[in-house]
Amino acid sequence: MKIYGVVGWKNAGKTGLMERLVAEITGRGFRVSTVKHAHHAFDVDHAGTDSYRHRAAGASEVVLASRKRVALMQEMRGAEEPGLEALLARMGDVDLVLIEGYKRDVHPKVEAHRAETGNPLIAPQDATVRAVASDSPAAQELRSLQTPVFALDDTCAIADFILAEVGLAEPAQISAVKQGTHRPDEPSEGLTNRLSDRPSDLAPPPLRDDCFALPAGVDWTPVSEALTRLSARLHRVVAEESLPLQAACGRILARDVTALRAHPAQPNAAVDGYGFAFDALGTEAVHHLPRVPGRAAAGVPFDGAVPFGAALRILTGATLPEGVDTVVLQEDVTATEAMLAFRGGIKPGANTRKAGEDKQAGERILRAGRRLTPADLALAAATGLGALPVCQLLRVGVLSTGDELVEAGAAAGPGQIYDANRVMLLAMVGDMGFLPVDLGRVEDSRTTLKQRLDAAVAQCDVILTSGGASSGEEDHVSALLQAEGALQEWRIAMKPGRPLALGLWGGVPVFGLPGNPVATLVCALIFARPAMGVLAGRGWQTPEGYALPAGFEKRKKPGRTEFLRARVRAGVVEIFASEGSGRISGLSWAEGLVELPEAACNITPGDPVRFVPYSSFL
Ligand code: AMP
Ligand code: MG
């Protein structure tokens, strides 16, 4: 007999969790009993019953028994309250006893936690608390715990975890919800230390040092080649967490998810009408069926079977009662209290939904890597899920470099310019569904830059810098990466674009983007964005583009892919009047980019060009 506890402060949701776990685990075929610690003089019996009178008269034990249940009431009469062990000894044999309360006993436990109660967590102080089930699993304090954290209503995952812990199921079944999980017989120091600066638990393998290497001996690498290399060498770097559905929109699914329950779960009526057995209908032009009293409605099933040859009033969503496989629409019948008449020609099974016709239990409903939409959440809810395994948010640091930069809105002296790239990149990262981390600005100083990057490594999964990426004397991003042996200089055959500086800083990928805002944005969209998608668990995404007629003329030489700021009006692609790369107004005017291939081209109005809306990069 295995035992496992549920603890938590008052109002933390212990009983609800117990209830769901009992249902889930018994539903999987295990026999489960429970122990609940109650306070003071609780009573299950009440004054006046026969058993109460026996007790009141002084019986030591009273057994109250019926066909449905047996209660054994033992009167303590001032004796010491029995401990957990003594209680368990009195219980019948089952697979698992779940214990609510008994916080101070040494059995393994899961802690129920509700953030709004404001209580401190028990878990960090108590090694017998093996996992936390919280209504806000993404909270910072929880993310830094070394114990697994589940969503409070992710009953399935919590049950998996408990069953694996007590040895009733294969540990492999617990997908890595939180890898801080360690068994006492396994030293966990290494893991703890290695991850101490990253609350993410499941440590995916580090990126390879050569992940940004470009082909040797090539002066200017084509865009497509650079993208192919990038996509092949990166992988997901964030861990998995479980989130309640209402917190999961926009997040990336970490694993394929299957339906817990069929949808629909039972065959039901698709319309308001009358249900009957199709086989009972004859061949006459008009059918006459006697009505069964009562009705079936959504959530209020008909209690009983409908006799062959009879019909029952049935409403949309109601489970089809036994004896009903076909429903006739109420608008198509003439009904009295006792009888129903409708024309022949109805098809067997008409106006019904079959169990599982949408999704079967166990069938995959959503694939790993999907960015969850509101409709996905509806599908998950309808198929029995209360929480989903998602990737932790990719933390993207954004840093501006340059002596000339001042903060937006501040006073700017001669020679100074406003830092435009940082707000742009931070907002872009947020729009893409990542977690923006503002790393501020640094002057053109290698020491300051080094300090800032060193500090950023603990807070970020990837870093975007702008400025200082070329090979001039004030290009400190490339110089620093170079000095540390981490630089991969990216000379890409594209316009706009100057060299990019890529590298791993303390294992964290750094995208050193050019400083020019137009080049910053284009390089971020074309290179950093698909790379971040892979790091975040979404996989490599090629932005959707559309062939549309050009509304402009343009002649271009071979050798470079060109991206023009563009928008679509009346089905025709317009480009921004000036190609000047300092024109931020053109970025704002545009609603997307036109991509012109490396080959020479001579575009005249009406020729098809590839337009990629900004929204395709989200
Ligand atoms: P750099 O790549 O550092 O040589 O910068 C190229 C151009 O972009 C220079 O004119 C910089 O002043 C400008 N620039 C660099 N960083 C920013 C920024 N954060 N916001 C606006 N312009 C910038
Ligand atoms: Mg600069």
XYZ file of C-alpha atoms and ligand atoms in Angstrom:
642
model
C 0.000 0.000 0.000
C 1.509 3.308 -1.102
C 0.845 6.625 0.546
C 1.076 10.181 -0.749
C 0.021 13.440 0.851
C -1.626 16.694 -0.145
C -0.698 19.633 2.082
C -1.091 23.393 1.922
C -2.177 26.369 3.960
C -5.832 27.197 4.498
C -7.740 27.885 1.262
C -4.898 26.597 -0.872
C -7.185 24.193 -2.690
C -6.168 20.965 -0.900
C -9.571 19.347 -0.895
C -10.313 20.213 -4.508
C -6.979 18.728 -5.497
C -7.649 15.597 -3.399
C -11.023 15.218 -5.035
C -9.619 15.521 -8.558
C -6.735 13.185 -7.807
C -9.020 10.519 -6.348
C -11.214 10.704 -9.449
C -8.257 10.688 -11.827
C -6.366 7.840 -10.168
C -9.386 5.621 -9.563
C -10.302 6.388 -13.197
C -7.008 4.806 -14.184
C -7.996 1.604 -12.457
C -6.166 1.955 -9.127
C -7.928 1.444 -5.804
C -7.574 4.599 -3.745
C -8.455 5.434 -0.139
C -8.029 8.717 1.656
C -7.234 10.040 5.106
C -8.331 13.523 6.094
C -7.209 15.302 9.192
C -10.152 17.049 10.794
C -10.145 19.422 13.694
C -11.663 19.106 17.108
C -14.922 17.363 17.706
C -16.082 16.701 14.171
C -18.881 14.195 13.869
C -20.190 12.158 10.986
C -23.223 11.054 12.906
C -25.886 13.202 14.430
C -27.952 13.337 17.551
C -31.017 11.125 17.529
C -29.816 8.395 15.186
C -29.691 4.862 16.545
C -25.923 4.682 16.269
C -25.577 8.019 18.040
C -27.687 6.703 20.874
C -25.407 3.643 21.144
C -22.401 5.917 21.353
C -23.994 8.270 23.791
C -24.730 5.318 26.014
C -20.983 4.558 26.177
C -20.132 2.039 23.444
C -16.394 2.033 22.639
C -16.897 1.380 18.957
C -20.010 1.493 16.874
C -20.246 -0.047 13.443
C -22.988 1.397 11.315
C -23.560 -0.785 8.300
C -25.779 -0.971 5.271
C -25.615 -2.420 1.778
C -23.967 0.795 0.515
C -21.387 1.653 3.150
C -19.990 0.790 6.546
C -18.867 3.352 9.107
C -16.674 2.401 11.992
C -16.834 5.016 14.716
C -14.270 4.759 17.464
C -14.660 7.048 20.415
C -11.418 8.481 21.709
C -12.901 9.423 25.094
C -9.830 11.439 26.044
C -7.219 8.951 24.734
C -4.447 10.376 22.597
C -5.261 11.010 18.971
C -3.906 8.144 16.840
C -1.005 8.943 14.554
C -1.036 8.419 10.828
C 0.570 5.013 11.062
C -2.021 3.751 13.478
C -4.779 5.061 11.227
C -3.307 3.399 8.144
C -3.082 0.132 10.045
C -6.834 0.227 10.499
C -7.543 0.637 6.802
C -8.233 -2.018 4.210
C -5.663 -2.749 1.546
C -5.693 -0.538 -1.571
C -3.098 0.598 -4.112
C -2.728 4.128 -2.831
C -3.826 6.103 0.211
C -3.993 9.838 -0.367
C -3.636 11.853 2.802
C -4.987 15.355 3.243
C -3.167 17.234 5.985
C -0.689 15.618 8.375
C 1.806 18.172 7.196
C 4.430 17.175 9.773
C 4.496 13.472 8.881
C 7.330 12.282 6.720
C 5.484 10.766 3.766
C 6.008 12.455 0.365
C 3.590 15.231 -0.415
C 2.431 17.632 -3.022
C 1.726 21.165 -1.881
C -1.432 22.936 -3.038
C -0.819 26.657 -3.485
C -2.972 29.651 -4.285
C -1.073 32.850 -4.889
C -3.904 35.117 -3.663
C -3.733 33.710 -0.121
C -0.291 35.332 0.173
C 1.008 32.453 2.298
C 4.671 31.488 1.998
C 5.412 28.226 0.257
C 6.017 25.168 2.400
C 8.105 23.471 -0.295
C 11.443 25.273 0.076
C 11.562 24.535 3.812
C 10.325 20.963 3.712
C 12.078 18.260 1.728
C 9.096 15.921 2.022
C 7.185 18.306 -0.246
C 8.091 16.865 -3.617
C 6.073 19.087 -5.913
C 3.905 22.187 -5.904
C 0.505 22.461 -7.560
C -0.142 26.157 -7.970
C -2.726 28.362 -9.591
C 0.083 30.617 -10.814
C 2.807 28.206 -11.881
C 4.654 30.852 -13.857
C 5.271 33.054 -10.791
C 8.911 33.929 -10.255
C 9.166 32.436 -6.742
C 7.876 29.127 -8.114
C 10.097 29.132 -11.140
C 13.142 29.329 -8.926
C 12.086 26.310 -6.824
C 14.028 23.119 -7.191
C 10.852 21.045 -6.979
C 8.527 20.457 -9.933
C 5.700 22.949 -10.282
C 2.381 21.970 -11.811
C -0.720 23.945 -12.563
C -3.167 23.397 -9.711
C -5.745 21.955 -12.088
C -3.369 19.878 -14.194
C -4.671 16.779 -12.461
C -3.398 14.465 -15.134
C 0.211 15.594 -14.806
C 0.072 15.618 -10.996
C -1.375 12.108 -10.984
C 1.373 10.975 -13.399
C 3.938 12.448 -11.066
C 2.534 10.843 -7.906
C 2.106 7.433 -9.512
C 5.664 7.536 -10.772
C 6.973 8.641 -7.374
C 5.299 5.780 -5.517
C 6.285 3.317 -8.219
C 2.804 2.600 -9.553
C 3.656 3.899 -13.034
C 6.689 4.257 -15.193
C 8.638 7.439 -14.409
C 9.013 7.899 -18.153
C 5.380 8.869 -18.178
C 6.162 12.093 -16.406
C 7.207 14.217 -19.203
C 9.750 16.676 -18.031
C 7.420 19.138 -16.457
C 10.068 20.527 -14.263
C 13.390 18.896 -14.108
C 14.355 20.084 -10.709
C 12.714 16.789 -9.790
C 15.235 14.709 -8.023
C 15.009 11.587 -6.019
C 16.864 11.587 -2.702
C 19.160 8.808 -3.857
C 20.375 10.874 -6.758
C 22.770 13.676 -5.919
C 21.307 16.772 -7.456
C 23.948 19.340 -6.576
C 25.400 19.432 -10.071
C 22.064 20.065 -11.630
C 21.135 22.628 -9.037
C 24.336 24.550 -9.443
C 24.391 24.463 -13.148
C 20.864 25.775 -13.275
C 20.979 28.122 -10.348
C 20.994 31.197 -12.523
C 18.232 29.841 -14.723
C 15.007 28.891 -13.109
C 14.263 26.820 -16.157
C 14.787 23.312 -15.025
C 14.898 21.011 -17.930
C 18.364 21.819 -19.155
C 18.319 21.338 -22.896
C 21.748 20.619 -24.350
C 23.860 23.725 -24.921
C 24.141 25.229 -28.382
C 27.140 24.154 -30.386
C 30.027 26.596 -30.604
C 29.889 26.507 -34.362
C 26.186 27.200 -34.582
C 26.778 30.491 -36.368
C 29.585 29.390 -38.664
C 29.217 30.327 -42.324
C 30.919 28.582 -45.235
C 34.642 29.249 -45.289
C 36.197 31.204 -48.100
C 32.955 32.810 -49.241
C 33.095 36.556 -49.285
C 29.399 37.388 -49.149
C 27.090 34.506 -48.185
C 23.676 34.406 -49.831
C 20.705 34.954 -47.503
C 19.250 31.519 -48.252
C 22.510 29.785 -47.399
C 22.849 31.657 -44.116
C 19.272 30.751 -43.185
C 19.749 27.082 -44.023
C 22.833 26.909 -41.824
C 21.156 28.725 -38.963
C 18.100 26.476 -39.022
C 20.220 23.335 -38.981
C 22.328 24.218 -35.973
C 19.920 25.641 -33.433
C 17.498 23.882 -31.129
C 15.077 24.667 -28.342
C 16.758 26.079 -25.241
C 13.782 26.686 -22.958
C 12.227 24.216 -20.549
C 8.656 23.096 -20.321
C 6.011 24.179 -17.848
C 2.376 23.369 -17.366
C -0.074 26.276 -17.565
C -3.813 26.426 -16.968
C -5.664 27.027 -20.228
C -6.515 30.620 -19.415
C -2.814 31.459 -19.116
C -1.671 29.539 -22.188
C -2.840 31.702 -25.098
C 0.041 32.783 -27.319
C 2.410 30.311 -25.714
C 4.200 27.566 -27.610
C 3.099 24.008 -27.046
C 6.007 21.919 -25.763
C 4.656 18.502 -26.683
C 1.977 16.950 -28.806
C -1.251 16.877 -26.824
C -3.941 14.214 -27.018
C -7.615 14.345 -26.090
C -8.365 13.060 -22.606
C -11.984 12.656 -23.516
C -13.762 12.118 -26.804
C -15.502 15.069 -28.374
C -18.435 14.767 -28.316
C -18.161 12.495 -25.310
C -21.619 11.013 -25.902
C -23.780 10.836 -29.015
C -26.103 13.808 -28.855
C -28.741 15.793 -30.670
C -27.585 18.454 -33.126
C -30.973 20.232 -33.204
C -34.106 20.722 -31.145
C -36.563 18.006 -32.243
C -37.742 14.487 -31.547
C -35.596 11.377 -31.269
C -36.446 7.772 -32.181
C -34.937 4.578 -33.593
C -34.599 4.869 -37.361
C -35.226 1.152 -37.908
C -38.717 1.479 -36.467
C -39.836 3.711 -39.364
C -41.841 2.082 -42.125
C -41.964 3.068 -45.779
C -45.059 5.249 -45.573
C -45.049 8.799 -46.905
C -45.867 10.198 -43.468
C -44.658 8.637 -40.224
C -46.761 8.617 -37.061
C -44.991 7.881 -33.803
C -46.379 7.850 -30.273
C -44.546 10.165 -27.865
C -42.865 9.063 -24.675
C -43.501 11.500 -21.817
C -40.521 13.509 -20.643
C -37.613 14.906 -22.593
C -33.857 14.887 -22.962
C -32.014 18.199 -22.654
C -28.356 19.234 -22.599
C -26.958 18.305 -19.206
C -30.264 16.686 -18.156
C -30.359 13.272 -19.811
C -33.554 11.266 -20.179
C -33.684 8.655 -17.468
C -34.616 5.442 -19.246
C -34.907 3.934 -22.702
C -37.168 5.027 -25.522
C -39.242 2.048 -26.705
C -38.819 0.902 -30.285
C -41.325 2.751 -32.431
C -41.787 5.684 -30.025
C -40.309 9.211 -30.049
C -38.989 11.507 -27.321
C -38.700 15.282 -27.181
C -34.994 16.076 -27.392
C -33.069 19.365 -27.327
C -29.766 20.388 -28.873
C -26.784 18.934 -27.044
C -28.815 16.335 -25.128
C -27.252 12.880 -24.911
C -29.190 10.452 -27.104
C -31.015 8.096 -24.748
C -31.015 4.364 -25.315
C -33.363 3.582 -28.203
C -32.669 6.846 -30.098
C -30.322 7.121 -33.082
C -32.086 9.676 -35.271
C -33.612 13.086 -34.613
C -36.244 14.900 -36.675
C -36.120 18.682 -36.614
C -38.955 20.241 -34.601
C -39.842 22.498 -37.546
C -40.519 19.385 -39.650
C -43.099 17.747 -37.375
C -46.670 18.185 -36.308
C -46.792 17.251 -32.650
C -49.531 16.723 -30.092
C -49.022 15.678 -26.470
C -49.323 12.058 -27.509
C -48.328 11.800 -31.159
C -45.887 13.000 -33.736
C -46.250 13.126 -37.531
C -43.556 13.911 -40.094
C -42.795 13.205 -43.743
C -40.711 10.216 -44.847
C -37.279 10.617 -46.336
C -35.258 11.262 -43.184
C -31.826 9.585 -43.201
C -30.598 7.217 -40.466
C -28.636 9.120 -37.831
C -29.965 12.470 -39.100
C -29.416 15.497 -36.871
C -27.216 13.651 -34.411
C -23.555 13.929 -33.523
C -21.677 10.704 -32.969
C -19.446 10.206 -29.933
C -15.887 11.037 -30.939
C -16.865 12.261 -34.411
C -14.766 15.381 -33.838
C -11.943 13.837 -31.801
C -11.499 10.436 -30.191
C -10.052 10.115 -26.693
C -6.308 9.603 -27.099
C -6.231 11.225 -30.533
C -3.718 14.026 -31.053
C -5.404 17.414 -30.925
C -2.442 19.815 -31.072
C 1.141 19.493 -32.189
C 4.311 20.511 -30.389
C 5.601 23.893 -31.560
C 2.178 25.385 -32.150
C 1.604 28.907 -30.867
C -1.666 28.489 -29.021
C -4.709 30.378 -30.268
C -8.013 31.032 -28.476
C -9.593 28.274 -30.591
C -6.882 25.815 -29.524
C -7.826 26.495 -25.921
C -11.459 25.719 -26.717
C -10.401 22.431 -28.298
C -8.262 21.541 -25.292
C -11.072 22.389 -22.865
C -13.653 20.443 -24.870
C -11.470 17.351 -24.888
C -10.993 17.342 -21.143
C -7.779 19.259 -20.570
C -7.448 21.952 -17.908
C -3.807 22.764 -18.522
C -1.270 22.457 -21.311
C 2.465 21.719 -21.454
C 4.033 24.848 -22.896
C 7.558 26.112 -23.392
C 8.763 28.649 -20.884
C 8.958 32.069 -22.473
C 12.136 32.734 -24.388
C 13.825 35.659 -22.627
C 15.224 37.997 -25.240
C 17.620 40.683 -24.055
C 17.806 43.893 -26.081
C 20.835 46.167 -25.791
C 21.724 49.340 -27.686
C 25.313 50.434 -28.147
C 26.777 53.780 -29.129
C 28.263 56.917 -27.524
C 25.788 59.025 -29.458
C 22.645 57.503 -27.972
C 20.337 59.135 -25.453
C 17.122 57.807 -23.988
C 13.928 58.548 -25.893
C 12.257 61.654 -24.479
C 15.377 62.928 -22.656
C 17.258 66.110 -23.555
C 19.654 65.546 -26.444
C 22.727 67.659 -27.067
C 24.459 68.282 -30.364
C 25.772 65.084 -31.911
C 23.441 62.963 -29.854
C 20.591 60.902 -31.259
C 17.709 59.120 -29.660
C 17.899 55.398 -29.091
C 15.252 54.240 -31.540
C 16.284 50.635 -31.955
C 15.731 49.487 -28.403
C 12.035 50.326 -28.139
C 11.526 48.885 -31.598
C 13.255 45.600 -30.843
C 11.690 45.232 -27.391
C 8.235 45.746 -28.855
C 8.928 43.412 -31.745
C 10.116 40.672 -29.411
C 6.965 41.061 -27.322
C 4.739 40.944 -30.410
C 6.437 37.743 -31.474
C 5.427 36.152 -28.191
C 8.814 36.182 -26.481
C 9.699 37.828 -23.179
C 11.519 41.124 -23.804
C 14.309 41.891 -21.343
C 15.488 45.495 -21.467
C 19.278 45.546 -21.141
C 19.458 49.316 -21.647
C 22.188 51.207 -23.480
C 25.952 51.079 -23.249
C 28.490 53.554 -24.538
C 31.160 52.484 -26.985
C 33.399 50.880 -24.376
C 34.489 47.315 -24.441
C 34.704 47.034 -20.655
C 31.177 48.279 -20.065
C 29.848 46.135 -22.858
C 31.563 43.071 -21.428
C 30.133 43.733 -17.972
C 26.658 44.193 -19.389
C 26.806 41.001 -21.415
C 28.192 39.035 -18.470
C 25.286 40.175 -16.339
C 22.768 39.564 -19.103
C 23.669 35.919 -19.549
C 21.833 34.969 -16.358
C 18.660 36.777 -17.375
C 18.419 35.966 -21.067
C 18.163 33.012 -23.409
C 19.237 35.132 -26.375
C 20.570 38.678 -26.738
C 19.979 41.185 -29.542
C 22.354 44.116 -29.679
C 22.270 46.946 -32.163
C 25.182 49.058 -33.340
C 28.889 48.399 -33.280
C 28.645 45.194 -35.247
C 30.912 46.016 -38.210
C 34.656 46.175 -38.235
C 35.339 49.866 -37.559
C 37.360 51.088 -34.569
C 34.201 51.935 -32.625
C 32.516 48.638 -33.389
C 32.839 47.153 -29.952
C 30.328 44.348 -30.197
C 32.249 42.644 -32.963
C 35.590 43.538 -31.366
C 34.593 42.085 -28.005
C 33.211 38.876 -29.485
C 36.358 38.681 -31.563
C 38.645 39.127 -28.559
C 36.780 36.408 -26.653
C 37.037 34.059 -29.600
C 33.299 33.992 -30.016
C 32.776 36.042 -33.151
C 31.271 34.779 -36.337
C 31.237 37.729 -38.650
C 28.296 37.463 -40.954
C 28.811 39.088 -44.294
C 25.549 38.486 -46.030
C 24.774 39.336 -49.617
C 21.765 41.451 -48.802
C 20.579 45.023 -48.792
C 20.081 46.665 -46.358
C 22.776 45.181 -44.249
C 26.279 45.552 -43.126
C 28.149 42.757 -41.409
C 26.388 41.206 -38.442
C 28.317 39.956 -35.410
C 27.097 36.637 -34.101
C 28.435 34.529 -31.304
C 27.786 32.683 -28.079
C 28.389 34.675 -24.906
C 28.474 32.349 -21.903
C 26.508 29.877 -24.001
C 23.850 32.469 -24.861
C 23.497 33.372 -28.527
C 24.137 37.025 -29.312
C 22.843 38.643 -32.496
C 24.935 41.746 -33.068
C 22.670 43.661 -35.436
C 23.728 46.739 -37.417
C 22.909 50.077 -35.791
C 21.052 51.616 -38.634
C 17.363 51.226 -37.682
C 16.312 50.058 -41.144
C 19.047 47.431 -41.227
C 18.390 46.591 -37.563
C 14.769 45.768 -38.249
C 15.316 43.926 -41.503
C 18.146 41.810 -40.073
C 16.121 41.112 -36.935
C 13.137 39.981 -39.019
C 15.094 37.918 -41.512
C 17.665 36.252 -39.233
C 16.962 36.735 -35.542
C 13.266 36.021 -35.726
C 13.366 32.483 -37.189
C 16.339 31.666 -34.951
C 14.425 32.809 -31.862
C 11.499 30.660 -32.993
C 13.717 27.586 -32.857
C 15.235 28.539 -29.495
C 11.724 29.101 -28.129
C 10.442 25.685 -29.201
C 8.329 26.831 -32.119
C 10.582 25.472 -34.820
C 11.845 27.235 -37.912
C 9.201 29.477 -39.450
C 9.456 30.797 -42.961
C 7.366 33.937 -43.227
C 4.415 33.674 -45.591
C 4.811 35.959 -48.607
C 2.476 36.727 -51.497
C 3.169 37.337 -55.189
C 1.475 40.633 -56.018
C 1.791 43.044 -58.927
C 4.392 45.736 -58.473
C 3.218 49.325 -58.525
C 6.768 50.584 -59.109
C 9.790 50.396 -61.377
C 13.103 49.081 -60.198
C 16.267 47.907 -61.815
C 18.763 45.928 -59.753
C 22.149 44.341 -60.318
C 22.812 40.664 -59.466
C 24.578 39.581 -56.275
C 22.417 40.695 -53.349
C 18.946 39.946 -52.054
C 17.145 43.248 -51.508
C 14.444 44.048 -49.016
C 12.358 47.140 -49.738
C 9.945 48.815 -47.389
C 6.549 48.246 -48.933
C 2.806 48.217 -48.498
C -0.208 47.086 -50.505
C -2.902 49.425 -51.738
C -5.686 48.237 -54.056
C -3.898 44.937 -54.572
C -0.747 46.624 -55.843
C 2.606 46.777 -54.029
C 3.956 50.277 -53.362
C 7.492 50.909 -52.132
C 8.764 53.770 -50.001
C 10.011 56.646 -52.113
C 13.513 56.732 -50.636
C 15.749 53.741 -50.172
C 17.945 55.758 -47.769
C 18.701 53.390 -44.933
C 18.455 56.084 -42.284
C 14.808 56.803 -43.052
C 12.925 55.462 -40.041
C 9.751 57.057 -41.387
C 9.847 54.541 -44.231
C 9.815 51.656 -41.753
C 6.779 53.140 -40.135
C 5.097 53.939 -43.475
C 5.611 50.370 -44.651
C 3.395 47.428 -43.745
C 5.819 44.786 -44.897
C 8.823 44.085 -47.084
C 9.294 43.307 -50.740
C 11.956 40.680 -51.279
C 13.852 40.918 -54.553
C 15.949 37.830 -55.358
C 19.706 37.806 -55.746
C 19.500 37.718 -59.542
C 19.432 40.898 -61.604
C 15.966 42.194 -62.230
C 14.205 44.877 -64.091
C 10.802 45.345 -62.568
C 8.105 47.290 -64.347
C 4.617 48.015 -62.993
C 2.425 44.902 -63.038
C 5.309 42.436 -62.657
C 4.784 40.023 -59.759
C 6.953 40.650 -56.689
C 7.082 38.854 -53.358
C 5.463 40.892 -50.595
C 5.879 39.736 -46.983
C 3.601 41.593 -44.561
C 5.081 42.452 -41.156
C 2.357 40.258 -39.642
C 3.944 37.217 -41.313
C 6.871 37.653 -38.966
C 4.757 37.213 -35.824
P 26.820 51.515 -36.034
O 26.341 50.181 -36.543
O 27.062 51.512 -34.574
O 27.973 52.009 -36.834
O 25.617 52.521 -36.293
C 25.162 52.801 -37.584
C 24.222 53.969 -37.560
O 23.069 53.635 -36.793
C 24.819 55.203 -36.907
O 24.356 56.322 -37.619
C 24.243 55.181 -35.522
O 24.170 56.443 -34.927
C 22.878 54.608 -35.759
N 22.388 53.926 -34.576
C 23.076 53.038 -33.848
N 22.332 52.608 -32.814
C 21.161 53.263 -32.903
C 19.979 53.246 -32.112
N 19.873 52.470 -31.028
N 18.946 54.027 -32.488
C 19.053 54.810 -33.589
N 20.137 54.853 -34.372
C 21.188 54.101 -34.035
Mg 27.986 52.729 -33.131
